[in-house]
């Protein structure tokens, strides 16, 4: 047990890889066994990751469960892991969503099951590694390799223009990552020039002082990498394609975890490494964020494809999170991180439901759907719950995040925040309208031919209920009782802001905004 | 002294021109030999000027290489001719893009 | 937790438990869930009454259940404020809810969504209770939205009907528009005061600049406009009548729509420090009162008429709070809740009897067939028209008197005219439905509603005729005023009384207006002294305007919805696909084109390879030249 | 007379000289042994030559390992043997080893003599090793030509195959043309410095007086000849490194040559050329007035951009890899431009990594050529991922490594050279290179797309249509040799991506000996 | 000496030009031989009689005979009238001219290193240049010499592989 606790992060990260090794010898014909075993192992992983939550100390901002070994001494790269309040929850989210999406794919994934579960588990390893890495090179290795399993998942089990989408997803994000790599290498070299030794240790690199002009250039480089991943308007066009064509499990992971990496990158890397540039550029980024909120919402309203609609809603939600993060107030950043988790849960659930509908109706065109509510009451209620969570209905999780973001950002950017707030109206418009058309609309309507799959539409079975139940419970839990989450996020956020404030050039300008001065 | 190098340069360029302009593989090959010879002339001239011998040694090796290359090149040209029935350079156009 | 805090938290607990129970296990309880739900709410009501007396005989208190959101400097708990204002609301909400629940058992008897109905009705009651007792703005906002959500669900209860689900969606979205303002107000409030707690906020209001207060107040008022269906966001309420009638009674007459008024009364300190904002409230209220009454004049759908009357009556309440007469506003709120609830219940009873028929033109002569319903309806109508001794008379008069005495003559005049119109349209309804000759389908078996429905109606009718007496002696001496005024001592008296017109003069005018209205309706529809058609033709444009609800929906559709959809379509089809994605694909395509060009270099010709190489040589040598 | 002659060797010194060329000598010995097999008709067709070659290379590696750590100079400074050579010898020998391993399956499909084939490969390997260790211009020239001639012969080895002959022809004409520039360049170098020995040139240049001329430092008097000589010399080497615009032979020769030889050209020849260029660059180019880095900068950018762009639309896997190798040459050059110990070490690391990813990819290509796919067209690869899971996965992995995705050696190598360039301030170069790698990924993953994500309409041209039927490998089974080659490549590609430190140490050791010259 | 230099230079350049401009490869070959002779003349002028002899033996004797043999063997006295790409020709000429200009400009402008070597032509004449070359070839450049031998050997194998019709 002591061993387990000491190397818990390593164990968590590489457990899925071990699981892959367990699965490899199994004959690919034996699909049932592969599925069940993979799901079981991912469940185990989730349970194991819960230990992190239990043993996490909420009273400190310091990285916990730290592990550090030399990796490439020549570059000063090390195998350096550790988590704080933010990565903690993202890791939990990852393990949960992997389990959920494996469970959700029983019906959808019919061929190449072995490849699918292996890729999913590999993906989990790399996602966890990215969240836990505190060494930039290690982070980058995990970060970029993560693209691959996802790329395969979209390309091999996707629908429609899957190859186009997969390639677009891969190349677009790769291009961003490489530009980001440029920035990271640059920072690494600057640190070398200042101190005379190579290191990729994030905590040491935080102390690099870089001239402001250079910081801005580097920030733009890092920004491109992370912004494409987020994705922020106008770098979002890979997202609707990838989401739309990916299989359900892929969409869930994509929306639930992969989109988090951009924000996480900003939080962990771009902003603390380049604090002054971040502060100088923050207003512009907030503007982009606000545009993203509205743009995503507007475009969602007119979507005809169910999945594409949800995908565009992600653009809108991510806009909120960007605004919250770059408003640089304790409240808004808390909100942004919280909303990050919420988005994972809500949108993940939305994609699950969309997937279930697609599996049954064999279409995602909104106009071809309708009348489902009558056939499947459980589906309706649960789907409605996640729609409302996404809308930001109070009592569910989405509200807390959005509210914190907006109330926090309002101090820094009142006008922009007000504009952004109008996004909550449009969120209601597109999601409720969608819900109405998909679930209620008269299937015998003249506008579209009657979808005969409706006849055999069955309500959610036990497996599906179990699939979504954790997410639904989380929606309520995080809405009614956010304290355990915010408690653990809080110290990290405060530390983050303190670090920012240590860089004195714009210290005075932002001191008032952050609310730290009177905290 | 420079005179020799200039002559060498001129012959070298004539060789290059030949390679550039001609399509008959044999003539192209002969142009290449011209280029090599231009270099040889340069070596001998420089070697003489600097009171050294290594340039002359170099020339001998260039000749060896030229001979070896001649053997291989003519072999390939013969093989090419056997396959295509011509020694027109432009007929070597199967591999492209 | 002592006794009173336990009671405080038990009151919302019952409906909450009800929601979960009927929601999860409703299908096993079958029809039983209706009785259980009513019982649960009944318990809440009894507890509320107990709490009422506790507060009435001691003093208010606050209590925190658990810390809720804690981020940075924002610390918000789930906490309650129990004072006279909230207990009155509690009693009203739970009381009306109990009656409506009981009524619903009969009304919804055969519906297959029976449990779902009670589940959400309980959730609504829970949300409303929490809204009333919440002690901070965030919690208020949460349940403010939550009641909106319940309204959405219950309006769209019969979701198979497109109009129903459309109406639900419309209600939610229009409310969101108002909430957008409300949320912004909260942000500004938090920015200025750094807290969301009522007491702390109110303590700071006097020190805040007036402009800030005004802006905050107006933003909060925007939320109230949405929730209480004031112009220009009133459009959702008439459509909301697609929901089951008891829902209309409970949510769209008695409780939720009054949340806006309640909120302003709750924030009276804020509003009283901003005369401008209050004036806006007054103007919006006055206009809405008149405007809605004007539309109600010509409608044929009985529920819609009652709905417009709700909008109109809420306008009165806003008039009251707009001039700082918070007690008067609250008084009208309470009495309106009862008589409007009554009107809706009876309208539901009519529908029940007519198998869902709502069109006035297909009714008539119902009095003989459903006496209880008719009589209770008339009681409600009289209360609405402000005929003594029914409650509406006292409460509406209190408002109009205050309006006059505080010097807002124009508003008063409009109020009186509206009163006349109100009396006219409600009696037009009564006459056409109950007394004019029958146009009911011959095949329809018209019957009185079962006891379980009529008893709540009778109780409410009794209340509607008696509750007004809380309002005597008139004006500032009434029981109600004295009871509630304690809570408003912090308010700034921004609109002092300038006239001292005796109450009976003003009352007489009001009563006269009401009677004239009734008389006109009588002339038109019973005596047939004047042909309604003639009048219709005489004022054709005005009639059309009223009949088509002043084309507000159409205007919104034309000015906002359609252009926006076009714009969004443009964003998607042009900006997203053509420009942004086009750029991305364009880059990819450009690389493809480059590739075609690059591969031309590799054309398979030895000649050109030699050429390429030579160009390279020449260029490299040239570099030395230009170095 | 005696004063002009070099000192006569003592026994010791001769021993030392011999010692310095033992690895090459072993290879040449085995080359002759293999060749003698031809005389015995009976065993000529058997696999003896194949095994003998492998044994020879193994022996050579053994000798290299045994000699490692020594610092030898032989034959009056004609050759040197030190850490740099150890590294590159091992690289070249491994490349040769892999070539021989993958050759057997391929070459047996054709009616050509085997012993000569293997023996020329061995000769080629020895030429490369001589090239790497050569320390005077004559040695450089002659071993370069030796290597080239072996390559010409091997390229055109498939007699009667028009593509093969054509490739050899093109390669030969262009190669000779480029050699002419190289040798003409050495005339000018010789004229400027009067030495052929690289170390002597280096010493001469180090001690020469510099004259201030405007803002430039000009070498006293000889700068013109030296510059033009170095430029022309560089062209000859750039041709072997296949840098744009001296790349033109690459796609055609790679395409037409027997696939194992393509692999050999892409790995061995390229490494040898880079190695010798790096040595000469460090010894001579650094001491000239012209900033050669400017030219190299442009060449690097052009090479990567051209290579990547041209590869985008390639459907022939060999041509695709050829274009990719042009681009890779550009990346490798960045390390040299970046310079410094870090940069050279990075270059060597990248070269080492490059061998395995390229050789591995070609090995897979050979297997596919021999299988029922029997084509070089990527379109035909549709769906092979499910049919040959292991090989396809290996191919995907090599492609990703070439694309520079992490967990592969390609990423580490790129990272290494790029950070070296950033360190020296070549920001734009690195930026362009990174953009290049971004869109280069397109064609690498195109291969993966075809293998794993077959289009519906592709199914009629691919083997996936025949899934279910028991399609075997047409020309016999996959031999252990080629599988071994793939496994070796996979192993190195993975290990260099995951735990590169040992290889970095090796490269550092090698770069240190290079720098200490 | 001067006169001889210009004479040889004229012959060399003229014959080189003829080599690349003759239609018939056989004529070109003959002009090439002429050119080689002119070069041999240069070598004699530079006191390198050994190289001059080698030039004649190896180039004019061996290589050219090989070329002529091939020409005869393939019986290609004339190339079939091939259409030459006009603008390619123009570009070719332009490039050649540029190259020419560059090389000549640099050659004229440059200086060699100051002569420091000890092997003056007097010394060579005294010892005999065959001996000098031989001494160097078999001491300092032994390795290159050995490699050259192997190179020739490989080239023979190569030529044999290519040229033989059937093995």
CSV table of N, CA and C in Angstrom, one decimal, chain D residues 402-492:
chain,number,residue,atom,x,y,z
D,402,UNK,N,9.1,9.3,-38.6
D,402,UNK,CA,9.5,10.3,-39.6
D,402,UNK,C,8.8,11.6,-39.5
D,403,UNK,N,7.5,11.5,-39.1
D,403,UNK,CA,6.8,12.8,-38.9
D,403,UNK,C,7.2,13.5,-37.7
D,404,UNK,N,7.8,12.8,-36.8
D,404,UNK,CA,8.3,13.5,-35.6
D,404,UNK,C,7.3,13.5,-34.5
D,405,UNK,N,6.5,12.5,-34.4
D,405,UNK,CA,5.5,12.5,-33.3
D,405,UNK,C,6.2,11.8,-32.1
D,406,UNK,N,6.0,12.3,-30.9
D,406,UNK,CA,6.7,11.8,-29.7
D,406,UNK,C,6.5,10.3,-29.5
D,407,UNK,N,7.4,9.9,-28.6
D,407,UNK,CA,7.6,8.5,-28.3
D,407,UNK,C,8.3,7.7,-29.4
D,408,UNK,N,8.8,8.5,-30.4
D,408,UNK,CA,9.6,7.9,-31.4
D,408,UNK,C,10.9,8.6,-31.4
D,409,UNK,N,11.9,8.0,-32.1
D,409,UNK,CA,13.2,8.6,-32.1
D,409,UNK,C,13.1,9.8,-33.0
D,410,UNK,N,12.2,9.9,-34.0
D,410,UNK,CA,12.2,11.0,-34.8
D,410,UNK,C,11.9,12.3,-34.1
D,411,UNK,N,11.0,12.2,-33.1
D,411,UNK,CA,10.7,13.4,-32.3
D,411,UNK,C,11.9,13.8,-31.5
D,412,UNK,N,12.6,12.9,-30.9
D,412,UNK,CA,13.7,13.2,-30.0
D,412,UNK,C,14.8,13.9,-30.9
D,413,UNK,N,15.0,13.3,-32.1
D,413,UNK,CA,16.0,13.8,-33.0
D,413,UNK,C,15.7,15.2,-33.4
D,414,UNK,N,14.5,15.4,-33.8
D,414,UNK,CA,14.1,16.7,-34.2
D,414,UNK,C,14.2,17.7,-33.1
D,415,UNK,N,13.7,17.3,-32.0
D,415,UNK,CA,13.8,18.2,-30.8
D,415,UNK,C,15.2,18.6,-30.5
D,416,UNK,N,16.1,17.6,-30.6
D,416,UNK,CA,17.5,17.8,-30.4
D,416,UNK,C,18.1,18.9,-31.3
D,417,UNK,N,17.9,18.7,-32.6
D,417,UNK,CA,18.6,19.6,-33.6
D,417,UNK,C,17.9,20.9,-33.5
D,418,UNK,N,16.6,20.9,-33.3
D,418,UNK,CA,15.9,22.2,-33.3
D,418,UNK,C,16.3,23.0,-32.1
D,419,UNK,N,16.4,22.4,-31.0
D,419,UNK,CA,16.8,23.2,-29.8
D,419,UNK,C,18.2,23.7,-30.0
D,420,UNK,N,19.1,22.9,-30.7
D,420,UNK,CA,20.4,23.4,-30.9
D,420,UNK,C,20.4,24.7,-31.8
D,421,UNK,N,19.5,24.6,-32.8
D,421,UNK,CA,19.4,25.8,-33.7
D,421,UNK,C,18.8,27.0,-32.9
D,422,UNK,N,17.9,26.8,-32.1
D,422,UNK,CA,17.3,27.9,-31.3
D,422,UNK,C,18.4,28.4,-30.4
D,423,UNK,N,19.2,27.5,-29.9
D,423,UNK,CA,20.3,28.0,-29.0
D,423,UNK,C,21.2,28.9,-29.7
D,424,UNK,N,21.5,28.6,-31.0
D,424,UNK,CA,22.3,29.5,-31.7
D,424,UNK,C,21.6,30.7,-32.3
D,425,UNK,N,20.3,30.8,-32.1
D,425,UNK,CA,19.6,32.0,-32.5
D,425,UNK,C,19.0,31.9,-33.9
D,426,UNK,N,18.9,30.6,-34.4
D,426,UNK,CA,18.2,30.5,-35.7
D,426,UNK,C,16.7,30.3,-35.5
D,427,UNK,N,16.1,31.3,-35.0
D,427,UNK,CA,14.6,31.1,-34.7
D,427,UNK,C,13.8,30.9,-35.9
D,428,UNK,N,14.0,31.7,-36.9
D,428,UNK,CA,13.1,31.5,-38.1
D,428,UNK,C,13.3,30.1,-38.7
D,429,UNK,N,14.5,29.7,-38.8
D,429,UNK,CA,14.8,28.4,-39.4
D,429,UNK,C,14.0,27.4,-38.6
D,430,UNK,N,14.1,27.4,-37.3
D,430,UNK,CA,13.4,26.4,-36.6
D,430,UNK,C,11.9,26.5,-36.8
D,431,UNK,N,11.4,27.8,-36.8
D,431,UNK,CA,10.0,28.0,-37.0
D,431,UNK,C,9.5,27.4,-38.3
D,432,UNK,N,10.3,27.7,-39.3
D,432,UNK,CA,9.9,27.1,-40.7
D,432,UNK,C,10.0,25.6,-40.6
D,433,UNK,N,11.0,25.1,-40.0
D,433,UNK,CA,11.1,23.6,-39.9
D,433,UNK,C,9.9,23.0,-39.2
D,434,UNK,N,9.5,23.7,-38.1
D,434,UNK,CA,8.3,23.2,-37.4
D,434,UNK,C,7.1,23.2,-38.2
D,435,UNK,N,6.9,24.3,-38.9
D,435,UNK,CA,5.7,24.4,-39.8
D,435,UNK,C,5.8,23.3,-40.9
D,436,UNK,N,7.0,23.1,-41.3
D,436,UNK,CA,7.2,22.0,-42.3
D,436,UNK,C,6.8,20.7,-41.7
D,437,UNK,N,7.3,20.4,-40.5
D,437,UNK,CA,6.9,19.1,-39.9
D,437,UNK,C,5.4,19.0,-39.8
D,438,UNK,N,4.8,20.1,-39.6
D,438,UNK,CA,3.3,20.1,-39.4
D,438,UNK,C,2.7,19.6,-40.7
D,439,UNK,N,3.0,20.2,-41.8
D,439,UNK,CA,2.3,19.8,-43.0
D,439,UNK,C,2.9,18.5,-43.6
D,440,UNK,N,4.1,18.2,-43.2
D,440,UNK,CA,4.7,17.0,-43.6
D,440,UNK,C,3.9,15.8,-43.0
D,441,UNK,N,3.4,16.0,-41.8
D,441,UNK,CA,2.7,14.9,-41.2
D,441,UNK,C,1.6,14.4,-42.1
D,442,UNK,N,1.1,15.3,-42.9
D,442,UNK,CA,0.0,14.9,-43.8
D,442,UNK,C,0.3,13.7,-44.6
D,443,UNK,N,1.4,13.7,-45.3
D,443,UNK,CA,1.7,12.5,-46.2
D,443,UNK,C,2.1,11.3,-45.4
D,444,UNK,N,2.7,11.5,-44.2
D,444,UNK,CA,3.0,10.3,-43.5
D,444,UNK,C,1.8,9.7,-43.0
D,445,UNK,N,0.9,10.5,-42.5
D,445,UNK,CA,-0.4,9.8,-42.0
D,445,UNK,C,-1.3,9.4,-43.1
D,446,UNK,N,-1.0,9.9,-44.3
D,446,UNK,CA,-1.8,9.4,-45.4
D,446,UNK,C,-1.6,7.9,-45.6
D,447,UNK,N,-0.3,7.5,-45.4
D,447,UNK,CA,0.0,6.1,-45.5
D,447,UNK,C,-0.8,5.3,-44.4
D,448,UNK,N,-0.8,5.9,-43.2
D,448,UNK,CA,-1.6,5.3,-42.1
D,448,UNK,C,-3.1,5.2,-42.4
D,449,UNK,N,-3.5,6.3,-43.0
D,449,UNK,CA,-4.9,6.4,-43.3
D,449,UNK,C,-5.3,5.2,-44.2
D,450,UNK,N,-4.5,5.0,-45.2
D,450,UNK,CA,-4.8,4.0,-46.2
D,450,UNK,C,-4.7,2.6,-45.5
D,451,UNK,N,-3.8,2.5,-44.7
D,451,UNK,CA,-3.6,1.1,-44.1
D,451,UNK,C,-4.8,0.8,-43.1
D,452,UNK,N,-5.2,1.8,-42.4
D,452,UNK,CA,-6.2,1.5,-41.3
D,452,UNK,C,-7.6,2.0,-41.6
D,453,UNK,N,-7.7,2.9,-42.5
D,453,UNK,CA,-9.0,3.5,-42.7
D,453,UNK,C,-9.4,3.4,-44.2
D,454,UNK,N,-9.7,2.2,-44.6
D,454,UNK,CA,-9.9,2.0,-46.0
D,454,UNK,C,-11.2,2.7,-46.4
D,455,UNK,N,-11.2,3.4,-47.6
D,455,UNK,CA,-12.5,4.0,-48.1
D,455,UNK,C,-13.3,2.8,-48.6
D,456,UNK,N,-14.6,3.1,-48.6
D,456,UNK,CA,-15.5,2.1,-49.2
D,456,UNK,C,-15.1,1.9,-50.7
D,457,UNK,N,-14.9,3.0,-51.4
D,457,UNK,CA,-14.7,2.8,-52.8
D,457,UNK,C,-13.3,2.2,-53.1
D,458,UNK,N,-12.4,2.2,-52.1
D,458,UNK,CA,-11.1,1.6,-52.3
D,458,UNK,C,-11.2,0.1,-52.2
D,459,UNK,N,-12.2,-0.4,-51.7
D,459,UNK,CA,-12.2,-1.8,-51.4
D,459,UNK,C,-12.0,-2.7,-52.6
D,460,UNK,N,-12.4,-2.2,-53.7
D,460,UNK,CA,-12.2,-3.1,-54.9
D,460,UNK,C,-10.8,-3.1,-55.4
D,461,UNK,N,-10.0,-2.1,-55.0
D,461,UNK,CA,-8.6,-2.2,-55.5
D,461,UNK,C,-7.7,-2.8,-54.4
D,462,UNK,N,-8.3,-3.0,-53.2
D,462,UNK,CA,-7.4,-3.4,-52.1
D,462,UNK,C,-7.6,-4.8,-51.8
D,463,UNK,N,-6.7,-5.3,-50.9
D,463,UNK,CA,-6.8,-6.7,-50.5
D,463,UNK,C,-8.0,-6.9,-49.5
D,464,UNK,N,-8.5,-5.8,-49.1
D,464,UNK,CA,-9.6,-5.9,-48.1
D,464,UNK,C,-10.8,-6.6,-48.6
D,465,UNK,N,-11.0,-6.4,-50.0
D,465,UNK,CA,-12.1,-7.1,-50.6
D,465,UNK,C,-12.0,-8.6,-50.5
D,466,UNK,N,-10.8,-9.0,-50.5
D,466,UNK,CA,-10.5,-10.4,-50.4
D,466,UNK,C,-10.4,-11.0,-49.0
D,467,UNK,N,-10.7,-10.1,-48.1
D,467,UNK,CA,-10.5,-10.5,-46.7
D,467,UNK,C,-11.5,-11.8,-46.5
D,468,UNK,N,-11.0,-12.7,-45.7
D,468,UNK,CA,-11.8,-13.9,-45.6
D,468,UNK,C,-11.1,-15.0,-46.4
D,469,UNK,N,-10.8,-14.7,-47.7
D,469,UNK,CA,-10.0,-15.6,-48.5
D,469,UNK,C,-8.7,-15.7,-47.9
D,470,UNK,N,-8.1,-16.8,-48.1
D,470,UNK,CA,-6.8,-17.0,-47.4
D,470,UNK,C,-5.6,-16.6,-48.4
D,471,UNK,N,-5.5,-15.3,-48.5
D,471,UNK,CA,-4.4,-14.8,-49.3
D,471,UNK,C,-3.1,-14.9,-48.5
D,472,UNK,N,-2.1,-15.5,-49.1
D,472,UNK,CA,-0.8,-15.6,-48.4
D,472,UNK,C,0.1,-14.6,-49.0
D,473,UNK,N,1.4,-14.7,-48.6
D,473,UNK,CA,2.4,-14.0,-49.3
D,473,UNK,C,2.7,-14.7,-50.6
D,474,UNK,N,2.7,-14.0,-51.7
D,474,UNK,CA,2.8,-14.6,-53.0
D,474,UNK,C,4.2,-15.3,-53.2
D,475,UNK,N,5.2,-14.6,-52.9
D,475,UNK,CA,6.6,-15.2,-53.2
D,475,UNK,C,7.2,-15.8,-52.0
D,476,UNK,N,6.5,-16.7,-51.4
D,476,UNK,CA,7.0,-17.4,-50.3
D,476,UNK,C,6.7,-16.6,-49.0
D,477,UNK,N,7.2,-17.1,-47.9
D,477,UNK,CA,6.8,-16.5,-46.6
D,477,UNK,C,7.7,-15.3,-46.4
D,478,UNK,N,7.3,-14.6,-45.4
D,478,UNK,CA,8.2,-13.5,-44.9
D,478,UNK,C,9.4,-14.2,-44.2
D,479,UNK,N,10.6,-13.8,-44.6
D,479,UNK,CA,11.7,-14.5,-44.0
D,479,UNK,C,12.0,-13.9,-42.6
D,480,UNK,N,12.7,-14.7,-41.8
D,480,UNK,CA,13.1,-14.2,-40.5
D,480,UNK,C,13.9,-13.0,-40.6
D,481,UNK,N,14.8,-12.9,-41.6
D,481,UNK,CA,15.7,-11.8,-41.8
D,481,UNK,C,15.0,-10.5,-41.8
D,482,UNK,N,14.0,-10.4,-42.6
D,482,UNK,CA,13.3,-9.1,-42.8
D,482,UNK,C,12.6,-8.8,-41.5
D,483,UNK,N,12.0,-9.8,-40.9
D,483,UNK,CA,11.3,-9.6,-39.6
D,483,UNK,C,12.3,-9.1,-38.6
D,484,UNK,N,13.5,-9.7,-38.6
D,484,UNK,CA,14.5,-9.3,-37.7
D,484,UNK,C,14.8,-7.8,-37.9
D,485,UNK,N,15.0,-7.5,-39.2
D,485,UNK,CA,15.3,-6.1,-39.5
D,485,UNK,C,14.2,-5.1,-39.0
D,486,UNK,N,13.0,-5.5,-39.2
D,486,UNK,CA,11.9,-4.6,-38.7
D,486,UNK,C,11.9,-4.5,-37.2
D,487,UNK,N,12.2,-5.7,-36.5
D,487,UNK,CA,12.2,-5.6,-35.1
D,487,UNK,C,13.4,-4.8,-34.6
D,488,UNK,N,14.5,-4.9,-35.2
D,488,UNK,CA,15.7,-4.1,-34.8
D,488,UNK,C,15.3,-2.6,-35.0
D,489,UNK,N,14.7,-2.3,-36.1
D,489,UNK,CA,14.3,-0.9,-36.4
D,489,UNK,C,13.3,-0.4,-35.4
D,490,UNK,N,12.3,-1.2,-35.1
D,490,UNK,CA,11.3,-0.9,-34.1
D,490,UNK,C,11.9,-0.6,-32.8
D,491,UNK,N,12.8,-1.5,-32.4
D,491,UNK,CA,13.4,-1.4,-31.1
D,491,UNK,C,14.2,-0.1,-31.0
D,492,UNK,N,15.0,0.2,-31.9
D,492,UNK,CA,15.8,1.4,-31.8
D,492,UNK,C,14.9,2.6,-31.9
